[in-house]
XYZ file of C-alpha atoms in Angstrom:
162
model
C 0.313 -0.105 0.157
C 1.422 3.653 -0.730
C 1.137 5.702 2.093
C 1.630 9.490 2.536
C 5.044 9.521 2.619
C 5.428 7.483 -0.654
C 2.957 9.738 -2.456
C 5.629 12.415 -1.538
C 8.390 10.478 -2.666
C 6.648 9.812 -6.111
C 6.092 13.178 -6.529
C 9.933 14.216 -5.911
C 11.141 11.440 -8.748
C 8.256 12.301 -11.508
C 9.201 15.790 -10.984
C 13.283 14.978 -10.985
C 14.422 11.361 -10.874
C 18.296 12.721 -9.986
C 17.574 14.372 -6.761
C 19.587 12.346 -4.132
C 18.146 10.620 -1.653
C 19.362 12.343 0.863
C 17.764 15.480 -0.078
C 14.369 13.399 -1.167
C 14.431 12.302 2.570
C 14.877 15.481 3.908
C 12.054 16.445 1.959
C 9.639 13.726 3.360
C 10.531 13.463 7.079
C 13.337 10.713 6.700
C 16.504 9.494 7.151
C 18.641 8.412 3.582
C 18.321 4.178 4.907
C 14.435 4.353 5.137
C 14.150 6.564 2.237
C 15.624 4.557 -0.155
C 14.257 0.913 1.400
C 10.668 2.645 0.176
C 11.860 3.557 -2.835
C 13.696 0.044 -3.246
C 10.553 -1.595 -2.471
C 8.334 0.952 -4.406
C 10.979 -0.686 -7.554
C 10.613 -3.962 -6.777
C 6.812 -3.626 -6.306
C 6.599 -2.346 -10.289
C 5.534 1.246 -8.832
C 8.812 2.387 -10.289
C 9.296 1.054 -13.568
C 12.081 2.871 -14.748
C 14.227 6.569 -14.511
C 14.602 8.059 -17.411
C 16.175 11.448 -18.718
C 13.414 13.304 -21.118
C 14.844 14.774 -24.192
C 14.045 18.015 -25.636
C 12.118 16.878 -29.190
C 13.884 19.678 -31.046
C 17.575 19.197 -29.972
C 17.558 15.112 -30.879
C 15.704 16.019 -34.659
C 12.674 14.475 -33.212
C 10.437 17.815 -33.648
C 7.391 16.565 -35.692
C 4.775 14.720 -33.362
C 2.261 12.495 -35.460
C -0.678 10.547 -34.393
C -1.574 7.881 -36.219
C -5.156 6.006 -35.774
C -4.840 2.908 -37.530
C -8.251 0.595 -38.042
C -8.250 -2.925 -38.954
C -10.244 -5.795 -40.193
C -8.323 -7.788 -38.086
C -8.905 -8.506 -35.001
C -7.259 -11.882 -33.852
C -4.805 -12.693 -31.259
C -2.288 -13.811 -33.703
C -2.841 -10.563 -35.813
C -2.421 -8.443 -32.481
C 1.467 -10.336 -31.742
C 2.035 -9.551 -35.279
C 1.339 -6.102 -35.475
C 2.465 -5.587 -32.086
C 5.947 -7.314 -33.167
C 6.194 -4.817 -36.172
C 5.336 -1.664 -34.091
C 7.981 -2.704 -32.005
C 10.510 -2.502 -34.412
C 9.546 1.073 -35.117
C 11.836 3.478 -32.856
C 9.641 6.678 -34.081
C 6.661 4.896 -32.541
C 6.784 6.428 -28.713
C 3.792 5.574 -27.754
C 1.357 2.482 -28.462
C -2.441 2.142 -27.633
C -5.272 -0.692 -28.556
C -8.384 1.736 -28.172
C -11.736 1.264 -27.893
C -14.326 2.823 -29.870
C -13.894 3.865 -33.624
C -10.249 3.751 -33.378
C -8.520 0.193 -33.353
C -4.991 1.498 -32.323
C -3.463 4.507 -31.948
C 0.451 5.151 -31.835
C 2.490 9.045 -30.931
C 5.194 8.559 -33.810
C 7.846 11.424 -33.406
C 10.221 11.998 -36.756
C 12.466 15.169 -37.947
C 10.076 15.984 -40.308
C 6.959 14.777 -43.325
C 9.665 13.193 -45.432
C 10.836 10.914 -42.358
C 7.001 10.229 -41.347
C 6.440 9.184 -45.007
C 9.165 6.803 -44.980
C 7.838 5.785 -41.508
C 3.979 5.466 -43.131
C 5.252 3.263 -46.107
C 7.232 0.826 -44.166
C 4.134 0.284 -41.733
C 1.953 -0.453 -44.501
C 4.762 -2.759 -45.681
C 4.729 -4.843 -43.199
C 1.301 -5.144 -41.905
C -2.334 -5.639 -43.221
C -4.125 -2.576 -41.846
C -7.312 -1.448 -43.333
C -7.664 2.309 -42.524
C -4.408 4.687 -41.208
C -5.253 8.634 -40.532
C -3.053 10.977 -39.587
C -2.828 14.123 -37.503
C 0.051 16.342 -37.093
C 0.596 18.136 -33.507
C 1.124 21.982 -34.868
C 2.058 23.093 -30.778
C 2.750 21.450 -27.719
C 0.324 23.293 -25.636
C 1.246 20.394 -22.141
C 3.578 17.339 -21.992
C 4.443 15.638 -18.939
C 5.393 12.464 -17.691
C 4.196 12.788 -14.328
C 0.995 11.477 -13.118
C -1.778 12.160 -11.025
C -1.068 10.563 -7.072
C -4.160 12.072 -6.014
C -5.783 8.788 -7.168
C -3.663 6.389 -4.994
C -5.835 4.504 -2.196
C -4.783 6.046 1.338
C -3.337 3.278 3.439
C -6.926 2.099 5.554
C -5.656 2.778 9.458
C -5.211 -0.467 11.102
C -7.413 -1.415 14.115
C -5.880 -2.257 17.052
C -7.935 -5.684 18.453
């Protein structure tokens, strides 16, 4: 169960995973060792899945963001496995979702320019049978965060003495 202190630790790590454990502990009112144990436990429990650096897309020449809506008439497990394997081989695909509603799959693709997107598109349709592909290009990024809201984490239930 994630308690109030764990949520504060997670909040700090989501903002900047390079903050030293001693500093995190100071901010949440713990010494270094208990703070480190909590972080390790959350990693073991899969709450913290990895720590990464967030890059500026313009500085790494991935400045065009495309949202690719895919519809298929294939709805078998075999087709999905093949499609997922194909998508995993495309480094341009930075997010991949199976959807409910009119669109079956949604991809977020990061490329340098429209020509690179066209190359991606041609390689994609050559590898998998897709009924329809519709792409929208982002004109401006208004909000972007990797931080998940922590207000939905269930509070630890108080222990009842018996």
